[in-house]
XYZ file of C-alpha atoms in Angstrom:
581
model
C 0.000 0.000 0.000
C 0.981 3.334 -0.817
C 0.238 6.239 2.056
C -0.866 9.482 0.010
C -0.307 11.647 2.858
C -1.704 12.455 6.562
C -3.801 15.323 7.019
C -4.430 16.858 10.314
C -8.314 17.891 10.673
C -11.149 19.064 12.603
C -15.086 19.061 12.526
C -16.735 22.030 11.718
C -17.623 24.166 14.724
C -14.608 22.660 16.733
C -12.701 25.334 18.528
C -10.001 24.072 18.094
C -10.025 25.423 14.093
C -10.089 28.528 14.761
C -7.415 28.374 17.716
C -4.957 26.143 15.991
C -6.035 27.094 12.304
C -6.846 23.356 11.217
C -9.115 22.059 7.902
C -12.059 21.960 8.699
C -13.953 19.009 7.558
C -18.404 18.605 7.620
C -19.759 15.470 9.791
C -22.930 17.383 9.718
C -24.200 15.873 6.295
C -27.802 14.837 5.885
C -28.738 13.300 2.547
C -27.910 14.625 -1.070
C -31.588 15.747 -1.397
C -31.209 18.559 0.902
C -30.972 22.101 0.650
C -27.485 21.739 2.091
C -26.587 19.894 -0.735
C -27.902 22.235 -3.373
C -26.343 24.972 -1.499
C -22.441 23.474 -1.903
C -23.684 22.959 -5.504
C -24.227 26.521 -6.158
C -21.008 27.421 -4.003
C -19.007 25.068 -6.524
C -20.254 26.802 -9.343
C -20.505 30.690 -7.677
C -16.513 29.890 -7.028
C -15.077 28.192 -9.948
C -16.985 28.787 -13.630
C -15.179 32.263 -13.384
C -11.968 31.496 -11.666
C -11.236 28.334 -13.806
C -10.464 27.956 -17.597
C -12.998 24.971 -17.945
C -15.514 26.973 -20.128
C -12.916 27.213 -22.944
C -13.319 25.285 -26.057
C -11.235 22.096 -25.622
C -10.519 22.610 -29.577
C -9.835 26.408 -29.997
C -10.756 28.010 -33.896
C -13.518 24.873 -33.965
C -17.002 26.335 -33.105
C -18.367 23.149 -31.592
C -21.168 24.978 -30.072
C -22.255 25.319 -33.337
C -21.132 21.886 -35.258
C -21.965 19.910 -31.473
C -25.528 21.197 -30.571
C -27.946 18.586 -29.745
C -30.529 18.165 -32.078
C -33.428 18.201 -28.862
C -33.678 19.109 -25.189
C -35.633 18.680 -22.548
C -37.395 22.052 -21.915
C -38.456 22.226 -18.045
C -40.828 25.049 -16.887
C -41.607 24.767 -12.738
C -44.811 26.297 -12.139
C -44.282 25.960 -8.417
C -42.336 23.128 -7.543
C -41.175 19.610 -8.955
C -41.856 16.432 -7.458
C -46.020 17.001 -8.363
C -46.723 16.525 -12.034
C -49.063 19.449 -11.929
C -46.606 21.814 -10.875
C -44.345 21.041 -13.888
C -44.132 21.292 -17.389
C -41.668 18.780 -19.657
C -41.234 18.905 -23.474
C -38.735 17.776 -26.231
C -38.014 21.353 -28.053
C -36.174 21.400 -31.244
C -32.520 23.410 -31.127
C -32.189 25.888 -34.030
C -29.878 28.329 -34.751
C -28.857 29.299 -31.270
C -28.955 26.404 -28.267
C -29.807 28.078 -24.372
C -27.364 26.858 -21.363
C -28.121 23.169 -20.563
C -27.271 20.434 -18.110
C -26.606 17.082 -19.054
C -27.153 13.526 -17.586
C -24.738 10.970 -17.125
C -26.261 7.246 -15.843
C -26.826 3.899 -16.175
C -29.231 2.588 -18.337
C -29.591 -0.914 -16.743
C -31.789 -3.805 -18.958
C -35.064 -2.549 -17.055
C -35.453 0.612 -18.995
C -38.593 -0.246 -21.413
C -39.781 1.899 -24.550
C -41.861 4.191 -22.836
C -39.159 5.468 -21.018
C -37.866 6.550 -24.509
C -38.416 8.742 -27.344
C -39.596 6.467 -30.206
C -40.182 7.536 -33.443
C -43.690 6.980 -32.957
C -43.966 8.857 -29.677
C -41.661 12.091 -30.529
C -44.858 14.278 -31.841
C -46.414 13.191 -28.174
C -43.117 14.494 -26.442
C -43.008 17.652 -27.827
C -46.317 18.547 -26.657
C -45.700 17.508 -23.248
C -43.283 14.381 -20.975
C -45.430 12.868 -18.067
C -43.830 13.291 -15.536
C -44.850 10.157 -14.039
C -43.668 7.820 -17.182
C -40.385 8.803 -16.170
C -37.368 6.927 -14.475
C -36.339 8.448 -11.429
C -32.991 9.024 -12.715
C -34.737 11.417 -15.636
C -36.875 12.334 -12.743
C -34.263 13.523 -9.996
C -31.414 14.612 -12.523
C -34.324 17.510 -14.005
C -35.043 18.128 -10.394
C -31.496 19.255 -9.720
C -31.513 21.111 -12.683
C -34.526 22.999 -12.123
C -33.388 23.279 -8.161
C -29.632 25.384 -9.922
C -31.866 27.520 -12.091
C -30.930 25.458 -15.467
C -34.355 25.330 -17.487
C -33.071 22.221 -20.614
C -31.480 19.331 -19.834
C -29.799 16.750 -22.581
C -31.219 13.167 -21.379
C -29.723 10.456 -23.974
C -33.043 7.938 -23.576
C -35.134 11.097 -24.636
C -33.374 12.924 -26.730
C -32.006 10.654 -29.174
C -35.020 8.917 -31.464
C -34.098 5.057 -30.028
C -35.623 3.182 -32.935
C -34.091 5.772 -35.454
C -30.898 4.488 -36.509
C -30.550 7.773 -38.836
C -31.078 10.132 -35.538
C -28.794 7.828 -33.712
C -26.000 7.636 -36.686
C -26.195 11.452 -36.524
C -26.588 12.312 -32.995
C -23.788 9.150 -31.818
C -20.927 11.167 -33.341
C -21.780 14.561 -31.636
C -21.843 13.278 -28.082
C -18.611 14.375 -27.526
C -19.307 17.568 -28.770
C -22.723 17.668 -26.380
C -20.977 17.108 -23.311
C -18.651 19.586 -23.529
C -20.814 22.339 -24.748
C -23.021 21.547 -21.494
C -23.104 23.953 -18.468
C -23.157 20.809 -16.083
C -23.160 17.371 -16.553
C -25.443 15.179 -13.640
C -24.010 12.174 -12.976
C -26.156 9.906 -11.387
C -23.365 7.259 -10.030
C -25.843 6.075 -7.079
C -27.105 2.398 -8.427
C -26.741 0.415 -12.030
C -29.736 1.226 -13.890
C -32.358 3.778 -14.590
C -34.511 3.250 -11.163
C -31.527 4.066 -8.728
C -32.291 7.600 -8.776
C -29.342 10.429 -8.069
C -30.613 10.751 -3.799
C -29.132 8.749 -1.439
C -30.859 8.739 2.249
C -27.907 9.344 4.454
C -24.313 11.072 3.422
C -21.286 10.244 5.116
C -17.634 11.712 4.970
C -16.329 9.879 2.001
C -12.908 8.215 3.882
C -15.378 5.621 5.894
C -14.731 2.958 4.997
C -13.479 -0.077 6.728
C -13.200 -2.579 3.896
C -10.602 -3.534 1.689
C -10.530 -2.052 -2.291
C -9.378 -3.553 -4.969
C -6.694 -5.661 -2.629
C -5.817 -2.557 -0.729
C -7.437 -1.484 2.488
C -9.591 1.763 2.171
C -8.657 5.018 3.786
C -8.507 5.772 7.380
C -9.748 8.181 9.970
C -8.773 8.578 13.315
C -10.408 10.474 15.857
C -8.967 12.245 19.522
C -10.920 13.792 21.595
C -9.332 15.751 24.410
C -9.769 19.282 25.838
C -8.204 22.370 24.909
C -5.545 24.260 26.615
C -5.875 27.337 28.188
C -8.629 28.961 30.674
C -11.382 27.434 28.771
C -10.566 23.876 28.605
C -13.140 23.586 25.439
C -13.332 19.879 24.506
C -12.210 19.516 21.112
C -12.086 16.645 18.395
C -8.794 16.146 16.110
C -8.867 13.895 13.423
C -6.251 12.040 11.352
C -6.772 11.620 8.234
C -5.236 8.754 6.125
C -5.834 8.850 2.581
C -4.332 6.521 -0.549
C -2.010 7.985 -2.910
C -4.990 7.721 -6.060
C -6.051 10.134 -8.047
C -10.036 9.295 -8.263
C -12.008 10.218 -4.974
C -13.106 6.886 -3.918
C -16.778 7.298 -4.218
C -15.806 7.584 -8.198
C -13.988 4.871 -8.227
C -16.715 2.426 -6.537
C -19.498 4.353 -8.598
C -21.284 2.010 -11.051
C -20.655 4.612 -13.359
C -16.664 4.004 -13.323
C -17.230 0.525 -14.942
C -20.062 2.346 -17.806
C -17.881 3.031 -21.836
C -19.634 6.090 -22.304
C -19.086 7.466 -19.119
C -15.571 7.987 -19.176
C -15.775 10.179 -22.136
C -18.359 12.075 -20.422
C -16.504 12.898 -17.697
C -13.047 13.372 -19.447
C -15.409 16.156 -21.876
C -17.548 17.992 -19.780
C -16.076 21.289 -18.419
C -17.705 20.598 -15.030
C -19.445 17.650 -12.838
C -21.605 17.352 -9.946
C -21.616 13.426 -8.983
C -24.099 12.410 -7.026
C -22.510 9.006 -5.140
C -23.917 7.066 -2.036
C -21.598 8.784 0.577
C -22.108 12.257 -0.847
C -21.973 15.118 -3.663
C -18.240 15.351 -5.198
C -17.651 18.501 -7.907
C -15.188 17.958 -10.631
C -13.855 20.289 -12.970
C -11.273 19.881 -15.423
C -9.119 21.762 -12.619
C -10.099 20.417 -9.369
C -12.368 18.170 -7.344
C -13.717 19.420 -4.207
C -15.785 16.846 -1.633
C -19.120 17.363 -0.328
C -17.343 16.901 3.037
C -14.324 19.500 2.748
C -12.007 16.905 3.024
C -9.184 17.409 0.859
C -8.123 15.959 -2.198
C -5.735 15.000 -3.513
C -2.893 13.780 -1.470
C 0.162 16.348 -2.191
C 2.970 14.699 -3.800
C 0.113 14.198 -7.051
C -0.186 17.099 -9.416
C -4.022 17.445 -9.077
C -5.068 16.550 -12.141
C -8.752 15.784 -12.886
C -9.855 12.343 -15.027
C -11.640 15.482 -16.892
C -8.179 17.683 -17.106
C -6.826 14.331 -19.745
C -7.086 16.612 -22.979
C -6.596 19.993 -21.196
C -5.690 22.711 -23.436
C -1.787 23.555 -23.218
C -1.424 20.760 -20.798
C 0.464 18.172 -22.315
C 2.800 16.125 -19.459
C 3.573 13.471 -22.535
C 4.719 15.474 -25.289
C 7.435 12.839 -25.187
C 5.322 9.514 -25.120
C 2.155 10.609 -26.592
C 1.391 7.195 -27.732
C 1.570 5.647 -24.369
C -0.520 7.966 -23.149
C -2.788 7.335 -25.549
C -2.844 3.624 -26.054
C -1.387 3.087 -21.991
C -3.064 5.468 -19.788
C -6.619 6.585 -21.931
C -7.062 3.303 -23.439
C -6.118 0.671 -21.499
C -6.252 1.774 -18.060
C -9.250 4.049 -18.003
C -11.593 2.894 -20.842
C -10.375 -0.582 -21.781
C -12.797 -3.401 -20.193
C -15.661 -0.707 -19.446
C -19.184 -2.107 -20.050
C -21.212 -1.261 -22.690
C -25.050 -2.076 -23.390
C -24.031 -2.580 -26.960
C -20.339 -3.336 -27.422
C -20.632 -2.201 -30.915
C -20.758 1.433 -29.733
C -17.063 0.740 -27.721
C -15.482 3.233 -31.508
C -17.846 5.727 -31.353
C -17.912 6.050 -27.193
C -14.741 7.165 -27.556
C -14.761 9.083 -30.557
C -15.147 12.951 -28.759
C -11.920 12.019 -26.748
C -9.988 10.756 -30.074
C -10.787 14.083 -31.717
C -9.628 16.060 -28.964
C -6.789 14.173 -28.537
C -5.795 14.493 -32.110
C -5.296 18.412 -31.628
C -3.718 18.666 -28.789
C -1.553 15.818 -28.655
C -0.823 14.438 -32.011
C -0.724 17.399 -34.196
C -3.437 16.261 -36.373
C -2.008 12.877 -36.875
C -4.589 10.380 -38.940
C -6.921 8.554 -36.533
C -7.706 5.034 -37.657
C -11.199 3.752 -35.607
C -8.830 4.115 -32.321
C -5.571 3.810 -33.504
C -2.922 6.451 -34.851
C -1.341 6.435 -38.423
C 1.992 7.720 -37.004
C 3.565 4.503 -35.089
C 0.869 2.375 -36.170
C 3.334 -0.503 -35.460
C 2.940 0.202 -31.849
C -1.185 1.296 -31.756
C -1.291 -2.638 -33.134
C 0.526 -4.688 -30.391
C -2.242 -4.845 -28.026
C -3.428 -7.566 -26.813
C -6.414 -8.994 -24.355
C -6.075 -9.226 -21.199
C -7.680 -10.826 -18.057
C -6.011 -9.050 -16.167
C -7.692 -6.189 -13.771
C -5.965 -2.917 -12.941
C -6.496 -2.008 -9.276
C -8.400 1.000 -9.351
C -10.848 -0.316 -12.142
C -12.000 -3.888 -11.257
C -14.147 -6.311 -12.297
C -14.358 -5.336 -16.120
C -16.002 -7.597 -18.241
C -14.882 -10.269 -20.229
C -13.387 -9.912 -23.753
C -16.186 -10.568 -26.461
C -15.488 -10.157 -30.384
C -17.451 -7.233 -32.099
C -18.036 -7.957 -35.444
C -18.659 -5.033 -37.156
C -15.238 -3.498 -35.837
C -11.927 -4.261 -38.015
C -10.048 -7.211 -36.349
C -7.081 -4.962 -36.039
C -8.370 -2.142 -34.088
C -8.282 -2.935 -29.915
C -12.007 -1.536 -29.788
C -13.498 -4.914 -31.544
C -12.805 -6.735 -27.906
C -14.520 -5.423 -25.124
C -12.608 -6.476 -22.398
C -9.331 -5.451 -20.675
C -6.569 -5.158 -22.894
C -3.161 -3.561 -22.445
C 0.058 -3.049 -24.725
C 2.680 -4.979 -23.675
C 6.011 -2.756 -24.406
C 6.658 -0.201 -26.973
C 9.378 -1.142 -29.346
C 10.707 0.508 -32.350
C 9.150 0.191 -35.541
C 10.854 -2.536 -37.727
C 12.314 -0.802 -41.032
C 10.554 -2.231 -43.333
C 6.748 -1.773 -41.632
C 5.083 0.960 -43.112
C 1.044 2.464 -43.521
C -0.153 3.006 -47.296
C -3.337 3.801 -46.672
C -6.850 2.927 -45.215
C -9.746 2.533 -46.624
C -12.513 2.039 -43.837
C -16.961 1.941 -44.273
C -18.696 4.599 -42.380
C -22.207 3.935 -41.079
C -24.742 6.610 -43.107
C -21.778 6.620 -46.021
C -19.877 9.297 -44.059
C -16.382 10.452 -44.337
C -15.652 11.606 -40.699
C -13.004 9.934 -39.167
C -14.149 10.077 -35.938
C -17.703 8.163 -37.168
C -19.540 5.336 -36.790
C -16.806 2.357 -38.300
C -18.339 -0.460 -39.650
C -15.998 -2.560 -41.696
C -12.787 -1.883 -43.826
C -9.161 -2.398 -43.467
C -6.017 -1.138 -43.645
C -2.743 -1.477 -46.196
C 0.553 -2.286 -44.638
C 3.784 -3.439 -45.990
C 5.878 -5.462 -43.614
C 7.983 -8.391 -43.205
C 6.229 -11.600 -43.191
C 7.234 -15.016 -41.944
C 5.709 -18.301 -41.755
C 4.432 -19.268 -38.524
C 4.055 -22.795 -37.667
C 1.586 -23.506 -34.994
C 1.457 -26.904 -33.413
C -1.937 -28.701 -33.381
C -4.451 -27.447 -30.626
C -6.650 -29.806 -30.623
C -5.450 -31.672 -27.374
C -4.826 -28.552 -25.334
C -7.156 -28.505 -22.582
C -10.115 -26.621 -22.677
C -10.167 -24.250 -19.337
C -6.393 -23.317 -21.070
C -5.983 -19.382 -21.781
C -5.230 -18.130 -24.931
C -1.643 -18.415 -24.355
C 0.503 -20.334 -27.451
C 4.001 -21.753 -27.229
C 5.204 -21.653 -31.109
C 7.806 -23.761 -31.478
C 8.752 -23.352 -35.285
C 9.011 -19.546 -35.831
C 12.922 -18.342 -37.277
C 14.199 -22.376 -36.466
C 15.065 -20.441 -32.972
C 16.025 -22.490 -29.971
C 13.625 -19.869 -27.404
C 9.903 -20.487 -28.471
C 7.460 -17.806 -29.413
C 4.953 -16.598 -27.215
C 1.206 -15.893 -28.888
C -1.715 -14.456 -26.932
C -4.467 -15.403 -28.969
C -7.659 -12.771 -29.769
C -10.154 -15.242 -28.065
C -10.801 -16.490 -25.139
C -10.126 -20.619 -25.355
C -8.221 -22.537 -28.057
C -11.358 -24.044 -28.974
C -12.434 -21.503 -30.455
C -9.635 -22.558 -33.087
C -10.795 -26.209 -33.523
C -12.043 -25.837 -37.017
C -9.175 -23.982 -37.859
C -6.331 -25.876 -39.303
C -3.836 -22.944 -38.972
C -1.991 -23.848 -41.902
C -2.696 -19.591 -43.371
C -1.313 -18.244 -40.090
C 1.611 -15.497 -40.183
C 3.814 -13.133 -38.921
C 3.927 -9.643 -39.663
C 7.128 -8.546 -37.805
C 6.352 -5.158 -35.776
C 9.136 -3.807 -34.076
C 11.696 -4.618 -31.593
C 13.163 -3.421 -27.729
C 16.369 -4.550 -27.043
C 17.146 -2.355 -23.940
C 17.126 -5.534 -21.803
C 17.072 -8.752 -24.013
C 16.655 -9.469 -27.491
C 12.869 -8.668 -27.787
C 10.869 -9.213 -31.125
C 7.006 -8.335 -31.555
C 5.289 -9.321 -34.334
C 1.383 -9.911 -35.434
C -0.289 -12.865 -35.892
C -2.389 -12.508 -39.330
C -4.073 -15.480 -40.809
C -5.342 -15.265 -44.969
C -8.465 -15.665 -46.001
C -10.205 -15.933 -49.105
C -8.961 -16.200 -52.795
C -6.870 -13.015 -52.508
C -3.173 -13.866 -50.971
C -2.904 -10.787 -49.680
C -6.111 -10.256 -47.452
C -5.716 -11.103 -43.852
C -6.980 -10.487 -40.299
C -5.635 -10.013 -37.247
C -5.622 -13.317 -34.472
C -3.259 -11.812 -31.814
C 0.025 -10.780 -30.929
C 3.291 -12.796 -30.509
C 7.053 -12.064 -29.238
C 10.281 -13.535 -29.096
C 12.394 -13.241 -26.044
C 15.939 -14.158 -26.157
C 17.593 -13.544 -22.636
C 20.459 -12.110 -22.280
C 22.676 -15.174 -21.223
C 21.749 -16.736 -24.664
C 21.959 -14.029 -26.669
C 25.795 -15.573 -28.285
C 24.142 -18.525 -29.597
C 20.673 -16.987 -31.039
C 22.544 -13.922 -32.301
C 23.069 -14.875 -35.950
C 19.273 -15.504 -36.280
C 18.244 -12.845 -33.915
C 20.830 -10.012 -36.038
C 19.451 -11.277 -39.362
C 15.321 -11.056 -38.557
C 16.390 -7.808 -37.082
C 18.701 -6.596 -39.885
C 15.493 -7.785 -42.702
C 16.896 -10.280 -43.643
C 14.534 -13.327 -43.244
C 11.013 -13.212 -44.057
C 9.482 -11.710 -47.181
C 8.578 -8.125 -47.479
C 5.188 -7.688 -48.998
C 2.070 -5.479 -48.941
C -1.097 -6.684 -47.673
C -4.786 -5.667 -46.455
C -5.525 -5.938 -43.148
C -9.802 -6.786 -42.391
């Protein structure tokens, strides 16, 4: 366990914080449906939307406010108060030319939600006359409450703003949700249960560090209260508390929020210029500058530079200039969105698709973007490879399943944990042509909706002789000892896309390849290479089936060196161009 740092605090109304000036800390919290709790709200926002840079356009010289509006929102007029359907008024109103200040929703969905919790294309004439208020979840419910409760009169509510059964309004409004966050005043996130009916109140708040359980194999934070008496004439009797908090950078109400394991959620967070999450223990702001707890504890630890999930793509804040690509395919991808759930894992591209855009300004100087990979060091953005693996401040992601309409060489087809395994340099005779890729709605936006395609690469390719499968046990990972590749002593290692070798039985692996990637040699004699098998008439049309090495160690480095120096100098294998599906 790592110690963050110990802070030295005392409830509000103790004496001792004025006497000793100590942080003050609030035990005094009731639920998150109180005034109190609006109140902080409005503080947050009073305090911060003009001291803090978060309104600015995370793409400067792009209007998005224009190019991002939604196409509906939820209009809300109070008559007197919410909470009694006669006392407010709901209704889908078109956005023209000009779009008012809005809040936006972020939630859970769950498998509960049912069509009349929608807008349906046979129900949107209904819903611009008028929403019953009644008909609708209570996350819709509370989440235009607290809205109406900051003085915010439209709200953008995916279920009822998007046509559901409309795959037109979907195509068109899916690529703009990027965009829609971050033109939003205020994103709601309702982070209290899994599905629609969890509603953003919880019935009791607490101070956010109780917790007494273990984490993710680590134990949780700690406080520890004294109680004594003051010195002096006085003798007031006084309560100091110790505070011992992790070194992480996520308040742990985010990270145990239901929303921390949702795909679309991430890049709702990482675009929206400001956040109000409303968790079980308690209110926490974010900002693309700062978090701040409902209970005044602080955060975070020094010794971490402050940073925000939502500060990832801050303007004129790049800490990897220098490794962009691990940032990228490392920190965004595999640590924070890789493995996150998704209703339909088809949508794993396009909920990412805001950040990619973002990221392609400010990070990779306009650098082609290639359904989640980069043209520049596309060696490296296609050495990725699944993983069961769970990070510790993201468990229990879901399994790895194939998506089908994805490109088998892009790391958003699997929607379970992945993670690159090293970065290497390029080998000299790899290279991207060009890509040719479908576009849902016969679009041309890079940032889209993918469906289908491939990419042309030249590389080196080598036959790769894989021993027969069909004994291996069945509970046996995806892990593959290649015997055969280069006539090398040291066997290849090959992760495998899927999940069992049986999903290989019909296979007779006689089309499988190599297609050598790159190489690190900073500690042994490391080669990466992709596994490719051919398919169809065409020789030179293949797709991706995982991701292979060879590790030579440094002690036998003498007697593999001939072979090792020769694959590394081009000389074995064939150099050839080829598609990749």
């Amino acid at each position: 366990m790592q110690l963050g740092s110990i802070y030295v605090l005392t409830p509000i109304g103790d004496p001792a914080a004025q006497q000793y000036n100590i942080h003050v800390y609030n035990n005094r919290l009731s639920s998150t449906d109180s005034p109190e709790t609006t109140a902080f709200i409005r503080e947050c926002l009073q305090e911060y939307v003009d001291q803090h840079s978060c309104e600015q356009p995370l793409i400067p010289g792009k209007n998005s406010r224009q190019s991002g509006y939604p196409a509906r929102l939820i209009h809300i007029t109070e008559k007197e108060k919410l909470g009694n359907p006669d006392h407010v008024a709901l209704r889908l109103v078109d956005v023209e030319m000009s779009c008012p200040q809005y809040a936006t929703l972020s939630h859970c969905w769950g498998t509960t939600i049912t069509d009349e919790h929608k807008t349906m294309v046979g129900n949107l004439a209904d819903r611009k006359k008028s929403i019953t208020w009644s008909k609708l979840p209570p996350n819709s419910r509370d989440g235009i409450e607290i809205a109406c409760r900051l003085g915010i009169s439209f709200i953008w509510i995916d279920a009822l703003c998007i046509i559901q059964d409309s795959d037109e309004d979907w195509a068109s409004e899916s690529v703009k949700m990027g965009y829609i966050y971050e033109n939003s005043y205020l994103t709601i996130a309702a982070g209290l249960g899994a599905d629609s009916f969890s509603g953003c109140y919880n019935k009791q708040s607490s101070i956010h560090i109780d917790y007494s359980s273990s984490y993710g194999g680590r134990n949780g934070d700690r406080l520890i209260e004294i109680t004594s008496r003051l010195g002096g004439s006085a003798g007031e009797q006084s309560t100091i508390s110790f505070l011992c908090e992790l070194n992480r950078t996520n308040p742990t109400p985010l990270l145990l929020s239901p929303l921390a394991r949702r795909g679309w959620v991430f890049q709702e967070r990482v675009l929206s210029p400001r956040t109000v999450h409303f968790t079980p223990q308690q209110v926490i702001w974010e900002c693309r500058e700062k978090y701040r707890m409902e209970d005044l504890t602080p955060h975070p630890p020094p010794g971490l530079d402050g940073r925000t999930l939502a500060a990832l793509v801050r303007p004129g804040d790049n800490p990897h200039r220098e490794n962009l690509y691990e940032h990228w395919y490392r920190k965004i991808a595999a640590i924070h969105y890789g493995g996150r759930q998704l209703t339909k894992p088809g949508d794993s591209l396009i909920a990412i698709a805001g950040v990619a855009r973002v990221f392609q300004h400010h990070f990779t100087l306009n650098d082609g973007y290639l359904a989640g990979l980069w043209e520049t060091e596309l060696a490296i953005g296609l050495g990725w490879v699944c993983s069961d693996n769970e990070h510790e401040e993201f468990p229990d992601r879901a399994a790895k399943t194939k998506v089908p309409s994805l490109p088998s060489w892009t790391w958003c087809c699997h929607d379970g944990r992945l993670n690159w395994w090293s970065l290497y340099e390029p080998d000299r005779d790899f290279a991207f042509i060009q890509s040719s890729l479908q576009f849902i709605g016969g679009g041309s936006d890079q940032f889209g909706l993918v469906n289908g395609g491939y990419i042309q690469v030249r590389g080196r390719l080598i036959d790769l002789v894989v021993p027969d499968m069909s004994d291996h046990p069945e509970n046996e990972r995806s892990k593959l000892r290649v015997n055969a590749l280069l006539d090398l002593q040291h066997p290849a290692w090959v992760l495998l896309d899927c999940h069992h070798f049986r999903d290989y039985k019909d296979h007779k692996l006689v089309n499988f390849k190599a297609l050598v990637l790159g190489y690190n040699n900073e500690y042994h004699w490391n080669t990466y290479f992709l596994v490719i098998e051919s398919f169809g008439a065409d020789n030179s049309a293949y797709v991706r089936r995982g991701f292979g090495a060879i590790k030579v160690e440094k002690w036998d480095m003498e007697r593999e060196s001939v072979r090792m120096e020769m694959l590394q100098n081009g000389e074995l294998g064939e150099v050839e161009t080829i598609s990749l599906f």
